[in-house]
PDB file of C-alpha atoms in Angstrom:
ATOM      1  CA  MET D   1     185.907 168.001 118.013  1.00 46.00           C
ATOM      2  CA  SER D   2     186.394 167.088 114.343  1.00 47.00           C
ATOM      3  CA  ILE D   3     184.024 168.037 111.596  1.00 45.00           C
ATOM      4  CA  THR D   4     183.239 164.373 110.846  1.00 46.00           C
ATOM      5  CA  ASP D   5     181.789 163.864 114.334  1.00 49.00           C
ATOM      6  CA  ARG D   6     179.166 166.478 113.798  1.00 50.00           C
ATOM      7  CA  ARG D   7     175.758 165.252 112.622  1.00 53.00           C
ATOM      8  CA  ASN D   8     172.944 167.216 111.150  1.00 55.00           C
ATOM      9  CA  PRO D   9     169.623 166.160 112.754  1.00 54.00           C
ATOM     10  CA  SER D  10     167.617 167.356 109.784  1.00 54.00           C
ATOM     11  CA  ALA D  11     169.694 165.184 107.461  1.00 51.00           C
ATOM     12  CA  ASP D  12     169.126 162.106 109.614  1.00 52.00           C
ATOM     13  CA  LYS D  13     165.401 162.796 109.627  1.00 51.00           C
ATOM     14  CA  LYS D  14     165.345 163.145 105.876  1.00 50.00           C
ATOM     15  CA  LEU D  15     167.219 159.853 105.471  1.00 49.00           C
ATOM     16  CA  PHE D  16     164.697 158.139 107.805  1.00 48.00           C
ATOM     17  CA  TRP D  17     161.721 159.171 105.682  1.00 50.00           C
ATOM     18  CA  LEU D  18     163.464 158.188 102.464  1.00 47.00           C
ATOM     19  CA  CYS D  19     163.856 154.573 103.694  1.00 50.00           C
ATOM     20  CA  PRO D  20     160.426 153.376 104.772  1.00 50.00           C
ATOM     21  CA  PHE D  21     161.372 149.710 104.208  1.00 46.00           C
ATOM     22  CA  TRP D  22     164.138 150.036 106.752  1.00 47.00           C
ATOM     23  CA  GLN D  23     161.600 151.590 109.126  1.00 51.00           C
ATOM     24  CA  ARG D  24     159.128 148.689 108.807  1.00 50.00           C
ATOM     25  CA  ARG D  25     161.891 146.125 109.139  1.00 50.00           C
ATOM     26  CA  ARG D  26     163.217 147.849 112.215  1.00 52.00           C
ATOM     27  CA  SER D  27     159.776 147.910 113.888  1.00 51.00           C
ATOM     28  CA  THR D  28     159.182 144.233 113.074  1.00 49.00           C
ATOM     29  CA  THR D  29     162.579 143.277 114.445  1.00 50.00           C
ATOM     30  CA  SER D  30     161.997 145.211 117.602  1.00 50.00           C
ATOM     31  CA  SER D  31     158.598 143.632 118.208  1.00 49.00           C
ATOM     32  CA  SER D  32     159.913 140.107 117.629  1.00 49.00           C
ATOM     33  CA  SER D  33     162.853 140.740 119.881  1.00 49.00           C
ATOM     34  CA  SER D  34     160.604 142.058 122.609  1.00 49.00           C
ATOM     35  CA  SER D  35     158.414 138.978 122.389  1.00 47.00           C
ATOM     36  CA  THR D  36     161.500 136.776 122.521  1.00 47.00           C
ATOM     37  CA  GLN D  37     162.954 138.587 125.440  1.00 49.00           C
ATOM     38  CA  ASN D  38     159.731 138.533 127.511  1.00 51.00           C
ATOM     39  CA  PRO D  39     158.163 135.072 127.138  1.00 48.00           C
ATOM     40  CA  SER D  40     156.706 135.221 130.630  1.00 48.00           C
ATOM     41  CA  GLN D  41     154.867 138.393 129.764  1.00 50.00           C
ATOM     42  CA  ASN D  42     153.337 136.788 126.672  1.00 49.00           C
ATOM     43  CA  TYR D  43     152.263 133.783 128.731  1.00 43.00           C
ATOM     44  CA  ARG D  44     150.604 136.066 131.262  1.00 48.00           C
ATOM     45  CA  SER D  45     148.786 137.958 128.541  1.00 45.00           C
ATOM     46  CA  SER D  46     147.464 134.724 127.036  1.00 45.00           C
ATOM     47  CA  ARG D  47     146.208 133.653 130.453  1.00 47.00           C
ATOM     48  CA  HIS D  48     144.322 136.922 130.846  1.00 47.00           C
ATOM     49  CA  GLY D  49     142.288 136.467 127.669  1.00 46.00           C
ATOM     50  CA  HIS D  50     144.714 137.529 124.897  1.00 46.00           C
ATOM     51  CA  ARG D  51     144.787 134.157 123.215  1.00 47.00           C
ATOM     52  CA  ASN D  52     145.748 133.225 119.720  1.00 46.00           C
ATOM     53  CA  THR D  53     142.471 132.351 117.970  1.00 42.00           C
ATOM     54  CA  ASP D  54     144.022 131.183 114.715  1.00 47.00           C
ATOM     55  CA  ILE D  55     142.807 127.576 114.246  1.00 43.00           C
ATOM     56  CA  SER D  56     143.262 127.427 110.503  1.00 47.00           C
ATOM     57  CA  GLY D  57     145.036 124.103 110.862  1.00 51.00           C
ATOM     58  CA  VAL D  58     142.017 122.472 112.551  1.00 49.00           C
ATOM     59  CA  PRO D  59     139.200 121.349 110.215  1.00 52.00           C
ATOM     60  CA  LYS D  60     135.996 123.220 110.901  1.00 52.00           C
ATOM     61  CA  PRO D  61     132.640 121.396 110.732  1.00 51.00           C
ATOM     62  CA  SER D  62     130.395 122.497 107.923  1.00 52.00           C
ATOM     63  CA  SER D  63     127.495 124.509 109.255  1.00 53.00           C
ATOM     64  CA  ALA D  64     125.301 123.374 106.352  1.00 51.00           C
ATOM     65  CA  MET D  65     125.920 119.713 107.132  1.00 52.00           C
ATOM     66  CA  THR D  66     125.197 120.276 110.799  1.00 59.00           C
ATOM     67  CA  VAL D  67     121.921 122.046 110.086  1.00 54.00           C
ATOM     68  CA  SER D  68     120.814 119.394 107.593  1.00 52.00           C
ATOM     69  CA  SER D  69     121.567 116.525 109.988  1.00 52.00           C
ATOM     70  CA  VAL D  70     119.617 118.233 112.757  1.00 52.00           C
ATOM     71  CA  ALA D  71     116.725 118.897 110.380  1.00 48.00           C
ATOM     72  CA  ARG D  72     116.614 115.252 109.294  1.00 48.00           C
ATOM     73  CA  SER D  73     116.488 114.104 112.903  1.00 50.00           C
ATOM     74  CA  LEU D  74     113.603 116.454 113.684  1.00 51.00           C
ATOM     75  CA  LEU D  75     111.518 115.730 110.584  1.00 49.00           C
ATOM     76  CA  PRO D  76     109.186 112.707 110.773  1.00 51.00           C
ATOM     77  CA  ALA D  77     109.956 109.712 108.605  1.00 58.00           C
ATOM     78  CA  ARG D  78     108.206 109.624 105.260  1.00 70.00           C
ATOM     79  CA  ARG D  79     105.307 107.189 105.315  1.00 84.00           C
ATOM     80  CA  ARG D  80     105.006 104.460 102.723  1.00 93.00           C
ATOM     81  CA  LEU D  81     101.511 103.196 103.598  1.00 95.00           C
ATOM     82  CA  ARG D  82      98.094 104.773 103.755  1.00 95.00           C
ATOM     83  CA  LEU D  83      95.823 103.278 106.399  1.00 96.00           C
ATOM     84  CA  ASP D  84      92.041 103.186 106.598  1.00 93.00           C
ATOM     85  CA  PRO D  85      91.101 103.709 109.400  1.00 92.00           C
ATOM     86  CA  SER D  86      94.164 105.789 110.099  1.00 91.00           C
ATOM     87  CA  SER D  87      94.234 106.065 113.907  1.00 90.00           C
ATOM     88  CA  TYR D  88      91.887 103.573 115.598  1.00 92.00           C
ATOM     89  CA  LEU D  89      90.726  99.990 115.274  1.00 93.00           C
ATOM     90  CA  TYR D  90      87.025  99.594 116.031  1.00 94.00           C
ATOM     91  CA  PHE D  91      85.771  96.351 117.578  1.00 94.00           C
ATOM     92  CA  PRO D  92      82.198  95.402 118.519  1.00 94.00           C
ATOM     93  CA  TYR D  93      81.960  95.008 122.262  1.00 93.00           C
ATOM     94  CA  GLU D  94      80.859  91.427 122.959  1.00 92.00           C
ATOM     95  CA  PRO D  95      82.394  90.121 126.226  1.00 91.00           C
ATOM     96  CA  GLY D  96      83.458  86.488 126.165  1.00 91.00           C
ATOM     97  CA  LYS D  97      83.584  86.340 122.351  1.00 93.00           C
ATOM     98  CA  GLN D  98      86.173  86.742 119.654  1.00 94.00           C
ATOM     99  CA  VAL D  99      85.408  89.842 117.607  1.00 95.00           C
ATOM    100  CA  ARG D 100      86.916  91.204 114.424  1.00 95.00           C
ATOM    101  CA  SER D 101      88.107  94.473 112.977  1.00 95.00           C
ATOM    102  CA  ALA D 102      89.516  95.335 109.573  1.00 94.00           C
ATOM    103  CA  ILE D 103      92.020  97.790 108.173  1.00 94.00           C
ATOM    104  CA  LYS D 104      93.042  98.617 104.626  1.00 94.00           C
ATOM    105  CA  LEU D 105      96.716  99.197 103.789  1.00 96.00           C
ATOM    106  CA  LYS D 106      97.825 100.761 100.508  1.00 96.00           C
ATOM    107  CA  ASN D 107     101.394 101.229  99.331  1.00 97.00           C
ATOM    108  CA  THR D 108     101.699 104.867  98.289  1.00 96.00           C
ATOM    109  CA  SER D 109     105.449 104.767  97.649  1.00 95.00           C
ATOM    110  CA  LYS D 110     107.274 104.066  94.379  1.00 94.00           C
ATOM    111  CA  SER D 111     108.983 100.920  95.657  1.00 95.00           C
ATOM    112  CA  HIS D 112     107.936  97.543  96.989  1.00 96.00           C
ATOM    113  CA  THR D 113     107.139  97.786 100.691  1.00 97.00           C
ATOM    114  CA  ALA D 114     106.930  95.106 103.352  1.00 96.00           C
ATOM    115  CA  PHE D 115     104.577  95.630 106.296  1.00 96.00           C
ATOM    116  CA  LYS D 116     104.300  93.978 109.670  1.00 95.00           C
ATOM    117  CA  PHE D 117     101.879  94.082 112.627  1.00 94.00           C
ATOM    118  CA  GLN D 118     102.769  94.142 116.293  1.00 93.00           C
ATOM    119  CA  THR D 119     100.466  94.309 119.309  1.00 93.00           C
ATOM    120  CA  THR D 120     100.768  94.869 123.017  1.00 93.00           C
ATOM    121  CA  ALA D 121      98.356  91.958 123.643  1.00 91.00           C
ATOM    122  CA  PRO D 122      99.674  88.988 121.609  1.00 91.00           C
ATOM    123  CA  LYS D 123      97.788  86.476 123.774  1.00 90.00           C
ATOM    124  CA  SER D 124      94.361  87.869 122.931  1.00 90.00           C
ATOM    125  CA  CYS D 125      94.976  89.371 119.471  1.00 93.00           C
ATOM    126  CA  TYR D 126      96.274  88.212 116.133  1.00 90.00           C
ATOM    127  CA  MET D 127      96.230  89.518 112.574  1.00 91.00           C
ATOM    128  CA  ARG D 128      95.533  87.917 109.216  1.00 91.00           C
ATOM    129  CA  PRO D 129      97.811  88.353 107.377  1.00 91.00           C
ATOM    130  CA  PRO D 130     100.414  89.321 110.002  1.00 92.00           C
ATOM    131  CA  GLY D 131     102.602  90.830 107.297  1.00 94.00           C
ATOM    132  CA  GLY D 132     103.355  90.880 103.606  1.00 95.00           C
ATOM    133  CA  VAL D 133     104.863  92.726 100.655  1.00 96.00           C
ATOM    134  CA  LEU D 134     102.937  95.279  98.587  1.00 96.00           C
ATOM    135  CA  ALA D 135     103.886  96.480  95.128  1.00 96.00           C
ATOM    136  CA  PRO D 136     103.607 100.221  94.360  1.00 96.00           C
ATOM    137  CA  GLY D 137      99.925 101.140  94.381  1.00 96.00           C
ATOM    138  CA  GLU D 138      98.833  97.724  95.675  1.00 96.00           C
ATOM    139  CA  SER D 139      96.465  97.453  98.639  1.00 95.00           C
ATOM    140  CA  VAL D 140      95.378  94.703 101.030  1.00 94.00           C
ATOM    141  CA  PHE D 141      92.698  94.236 103.687  1.00 92.00           C
ATOM    142  CA  ALA D 142      93.931  92.862 106.983  1.00 93.00           C
ATOM    143  CA  THR D 143      91.555  91.303 109.518  1.00 94.00           C
ATOM    144  CA  VAL D 144      92.348  91.741 113.209  1.00 94.00           C
ATOM    145  CA  PHE D 145      90.939  89.253 115.726  1.00 95.00           C
ATOM    146  CA  LYS D 146      90.574  90.033 119.414  1.00 93.00           C
ATOM    147  CA  PHE D 147      89.096  88.123 122.334  1.00 93.00           C
ATOM    148  CA  VAL D 148      87.020  90.436 124.505  1.00 90.00           C
ATOM    149  CA  GLU D 149      87.369  89.602 128.167  1.00 86.00           C
ATOM    150  CA  HIS D 150      84.680  90.184 130.728  1.00 82.00           C
ATOM    151  CA  PRO D 151      85.176  93.384 132.743  1.00 79.00           C
ATOM    152  CA  GLU D 152      86.742  92.947 136.149  1.00 72.00           C
ATOM    153  CA  ASN D 153      84.599  93.548 139.250  1.00 61.00           C
ATOM    154  CA  ASN D 154      81.544  93.978 137.008  1.00 57.00           C
ATOM    155  CA  GLU D 155      82.890  97.301 135.792  1.00 58.00           C
ATOM    156  CA  LYS D 156      81.011  98.678 132.837  1.00 57.00           C
ATOM    157  CA  GLN D 157      83.066  99.086 129.699  1.00 61.00           C
ATOM    158  CA  GLN D 158      83.162 102.651 128.445  1.00 66.00           C
ATOM    159  CA  LEU D 159      82.138 102.340 124.801  1.00 76.00           C
ATOM    160  CA  GLY D 160      83.675 104.798 122.392  1.00 68.00           C
ATOM    161  CA  GLN D 161      86.701 105.307 124.640  1.00 70.00           C
ATOM    162  CA  LYS D 162      90.322 104.382 123.962  1.00 76.00           C
ATOM    163  CA  ASN D 163      91.481 100.994 125.194  1.00 82.00           C
ATOM    164  CA  LYS D 164      94.916 100.064 126.522  1.00 85.00           C
ATOM    165  CA  VAL D 165      95.577  97.631 123.676  1.00 89.00           C
ATOM    166  CA  LYS D 166      97.694  99.057 120.858  1.00 92.00           C
ATOM    167  CA  PHE D 167      98.699  97.877 117.402  1.00 94.00           C
ATOM    168  CA  LYS D 168     101.842  99.048 115.655  1.00 94.00           C
ATOM    169  CA  ILE D 169     102.257  98.879 111.886  1.00 95.00           C
ATOM    170  CA  MET D 170     105.809  98.978 110.526  1.00 95.00           C
ATOM    171  CA  SER D 171     107.071  99.245 106.960  1.00 96.00           C
ATOM    172  CA  LEU D 172     110.308  98.422 105.164  1.00 95.00           C
ATOM    173  CA  LYS D 173     111.477  99.181 101.636  1.00 95.00           C
ATOM    174  CA  VAL D 174     112.386  95.950  99.800  1.00 95.00           C
ATOM    175  CA  LYS D 175     113.362  94.898  96.309  1.00 94.00           C
ATOM    176  CA  ALA D 176     110.889  93.500  93.822  1.00 93.00           C
ATOM    177  CA  GLY D 177     110.513  89.734  94.117  1.00 91.00           C
ATOM    178  CA  VAL D 178     111.434  89.556  97.795  1.00 93.00           C
ATOM    179  CA  GLU D 179     109.144  87.252  99.769  1.00 92.00           C
ATOM    180  CA  TYR D 180     107.902  88.319 103.184  1.00 94.00           C
ATOM    181  CA  VAL D 181     109.498  86.790 106.254  1.00 93.00           C
ATOM    182  CA  PRO D 182     109.426  88.378 109.726  1.00 90.00           C
ATOM    183  CA  GLU D 183     113.232  88.243 109.868  1.00 92.00           C
ATOM    184  CA  LEU D 184     113.410  91.029 107.271  1.00 92.00           C
ATOM    185  CA  PHE D 185     112.569  93.579 109.947  1.00 94.00           C
ATOM    186  CA  ASP D 186     115.216  92.190 112.301  1.00 92.00           C
ATOM    187  CA  GLU D 187     117.963  92.191 109.675  1.00 91.00           C
ATOM    188  CA  GLN D 188     117.326  95.808 108.608  1.00 91.00           C
ATOM    189  CA  LYS D 189     116.310  97.541 111.818  1.00 90.00           C
ATOM    190  CA  ASP D 190     117.818 100.863 110.733  1.00 91.00           C
ATOM    191  CA  GLN D 191     115.563 101.009 107.664  1.00 92.00           C
ATOM    192  CA  VAL D 192     112.310 100.123 109.442  1.00 93.00           C
ATOM    193  CA  ALA D 193     109.742 102.916 109.763  1.00 94.00           C
ATOM    194  CA  VAL D 194     106.833 102.992 112.177  1.00 93.00           C
ATOM    195  CA  GLU D 195     103.793 103.899 110.101  1.00 94.00           C
ATOM    196  CA  GLN D 196     101.219 104.270 112.860  1.00 93.00           C
ATOM    197  CA  VAL D 197     100.255 103.153 116.350  1.00 94.00           C
ATOM    198  CA  LEU D 198      96.566 102.260 116.408  1.00 94.00           C
ATOM    199  CA  ARG D 199      94.425 102.368 119.539  1.00 92.00           C
ATOM    200  CA  VAL D 200      91.479 100.042 120.157  1.00 93.00           C
ATOM    201  CA  ILE D 201      87.973 101.459 120.545  1.00 92.00           C
ATOM    202  CA  PHE D 202      84.919  99.320 121.377  1.00 92.00           C
ATOM    203  CA  ILE D 203      81.572 100.189 119.820  1.00 93.00           C
ATOM    204  CA  ASP D 204      78.053  98.963 120.581  1.00 92.00           C
ATOM    205  CA  PRO D 205      77.090  96.280 118.007  1.00 92.00           C
ATOM    206  CA  ASP D 206      73.354  96.835 118.656  1.00 92.00           C
ATOM    207  CA  ARG D 207      73.410 100.570 118.148  1.00 91.00           C
ATOM    208  CA  PRO D 208      73.651 101.838 114.545  1.00 92.00           C
ATOM    209  CA  SER D 209      76.542 104.189 113.917  1.00 92.00           C
ATOM    210  CA  ALA D 210      78.809 105.306 111.092  1.00 93.00           C
ATOM    211  CA  ALA D 211      81.758 103.456 112.609  1.00 91.00           C
ATOM    212  CA  LEU D 212      79.765 100.219 112.818  1.00 93.00           C
ATOM    213  CA  GLU D 213      78.560 100.478 109.209  1.00 94.00           C
ATOM    214  CA  LYS D 214      82.072 101.124 107.967  1.00 93.00           C
ATOM    215  CA  LEU D 215      83.390  98.205 110.004  1.00 93.00           C
ATOM    216  CA  LYS D 216      80.840  95.816 108.490  1.00 94.00           C
ATOM    217  CA  ARG D 217      81.660  97.010 104.988  1.00 94.00           C
ATOM    218  CA  GLN D 218      85.393  96.574 105.484  1.00 92.00           C
ATOM    219  CA  LEU D 219      84.929  93.114 107.000  1.00 93.00           C
ATOM    220  CA  ASP D 220      82.943  92.037 103.925  1.00 93.00           C
ATOM    221  CA  GLU D 221      85.685  93.349 101.643  1.00 91.00           C
ATOM    222  CA  ALA D 222      88.344  91.589 103.737  1.00 90.00           C
ATOM    223  CA  GLU D 223      86.462  88.271 103.482  1.00 90.00           C
ATOM    224  CA  ALA D 224      86.126  88.685  99.733  1.00 89.00           C
ATOM    225  CA  ALA D 225      89.863  89.333  99.461  1.00 84.00           C
ATOM    226  CA  VAL D 226      90.573  86.156 101.450  1.00 82.00           C
ATOM    227  CA  GLU D 227      88.433  84.109  99.053  1.00 85.00           C
ATOM    228  CA  VAL D 228      90.298  85.560  96.093  1.00 82.00           C
ATOM    229  CA  ARG D 229      93.639  84.615  97.655  1.00 77.00           C
ATOM    230  CA  LYS D 230      92.419  81.061  98.198  1.00 77.00           C
ATOM    231  CA  LYS D 231      91.792  80.524  94.483  1.00 76.00           C
ATOM    232  CA  PRO D 232      94.692  78.974  92.538  1.00 72.00           C
ATOM    233  CA  PRO D 233      96.605  81.430  90.383  1.00 66.00           C
ATOM    234  CA  PRO D 234      95.687  81.380  86.689  1.00 67.00           C
ATOM    235  CA  GLU D 235      97.974  79.404  84.408  1.00 64.00           C
ATOM    236  CA  THR D 236     100.177  81.690  82.363  1.00 63.00           C
ATOM    237  CA  GLY D 237     101.890  79.028  80.197  1.00 58.00           C
ATOM    238  CA  PRO D 238     100.547  77.514  76.965  1.00 57.00           C
ATOM    239  CA  ARG D 239      97.741  75.032  77.451  1.00 55.00           C
ATOM    240  CA  VAL D 240      97.461  71.753  75.487  1.00 52.00           C
ATOM    241  CA  VAL D 241      93.822  71.013  74.792  1.00 49.00           C
ATOM    242  CA  GLY D 242      92.821  67.350  74.529  1.00 49.00           C
ATOM    243  CA  GLU D 243      96.262  65.945  75.230  1.00 48.00           C
ATOM    244  CA  GLY D 244      94.810  62.561  76.242  1.00 48.00           C
ATOM    245  CA  LEU D 245      92.692  62.338  73.111  1.00 50.00           C
ATOM    246  CA  VAL D 246      95.711  63.002  70.928  1.00 51.00           C
ATOM    247  CA  ILE D 247      97.668  60.202  72.593  1.00 56.00           C
ATOM    248  CA  ASP D 248      94.752  57.741  72.244  1.00 63.00           C
ATOM    249  CA  GLU D 249      94.341  58.563  68.564  1.00 64.00           C
ATOM    250  CA  TRP D 250      98.060  58.049  67.954  1.00 67.00           C
ATOM    251  CA  LYS D 251      97.901  54.609  69.626  1.00 72.00           C
ATOM    252  CA  GLU D 252      94.921  53.610  67.494  1.00 76.00           C
ATOM    253  CA  ARG D 253      96.706  54.562  64.299  1.00 75.00           C
ATOM    254  CA  ARG D 254      99.787  52.656  65.389  1.00 76.00           C
ATOM    255  CA  GLU D 255      97.784  49.501  66.071  1.00 81.00           C
ATOM    256  CA  LYS D 256      96.076  49.734  62.661  1.00 79.00           C
ATOM    257  CA  TYR D 257      99.423  50.125  60.933  1.00 77.00           C
ATOM    258  CA  LEU D 258     100.904  47.083  62.673  1.00 80.00           C
ATOM    259  CA  ALA D 259      97.822  44.995  61.843  1.00 80.00           C
ATOM    260  CA  ARG D 260      98.083  45.992  58.190  1.00 80.00           C
ATOM    261  CA  GLN D 261     101.767  45.107  58.108  1.00 79.00           C
ATOM    262  CA  GLN D 262     101.001  41.658  59.556  1.00 79.00           C
ATOM    263  CA  VAL D 263      98.306  40.964  56.938  1.00 77.00           C
ATOM    264  CA  GLU D 264     100.629  41.969  54.129  1.00 77.00           C
ATOM    265  CA  ALA D 265     103.336  39.687  55.501  1.00 76.00           C
ATOM    266  CA  GLU D 266     100.958  36.724  55.596  1.00 75.00           C
ATOM    267  CA  VAL D 267      99.801  37.320  52.023  1.00 71.00           C
ATOM    268  CA  THR D 268     103.367  37.500  50.788  1.00 73.00           C
ATOM    269  CA  SER D 269     104.384  34.293  52.548  1.00 70.00           C
ATOM    270  CA  SER D 270     101.448  32.358  51.120  1.00 66.00           C
TER     271      SER D 270
END
């Protein structure tokens, strides 16, 4: 055996520690080669739960956006109108007659708001006005008419109890100057908000109560508001006072001037 064939183990070990880069490269190469040589083993390991969870290439949904969208869907819509009464419509119970109720609507938002009434009994109920547009801070009294039918099988009506008839008040944000038409709520269904669903309650017209007194007061205010709406709007343009008198005076002066011119012509000719 020659001297060159002999190796010193301690020298090899020292050379191994002096070349850490070669060590890391060797371990990386061995691991990649093992994965290349045993693809079936890697496939089995992935099937048993050792999966690659790196999905950096797939866009992740923003958790903040998800939470905010869920919160918006759970929160109630912001109301634009304040109603008085806020939950019920009180009617005097008079079977076989048409009775009235009243409700006040006020626009509490900072924009113009259109409102509209709907009822589950359109054959026996109607509203005046059925809808309209309110400026910010503006209010209106609406009168609700209902025909009270006689109870079936002589059943006694339970006064002070909720009735099956319901009224729904909807609102819609509109631009200033927009006139109310019912089609507004059909064209912008996504922007329509349900303000309140009102239930009907009958009260005894012969028995004094706070609800009856308030109803009478609101009906008087509603009638007064109707009379105000019937009056013609005041003229905002400049007014000409005595226009007819001015025209008559001008005609009189013109006739006098022509008569004077005729007399002067006759004197000159003679």
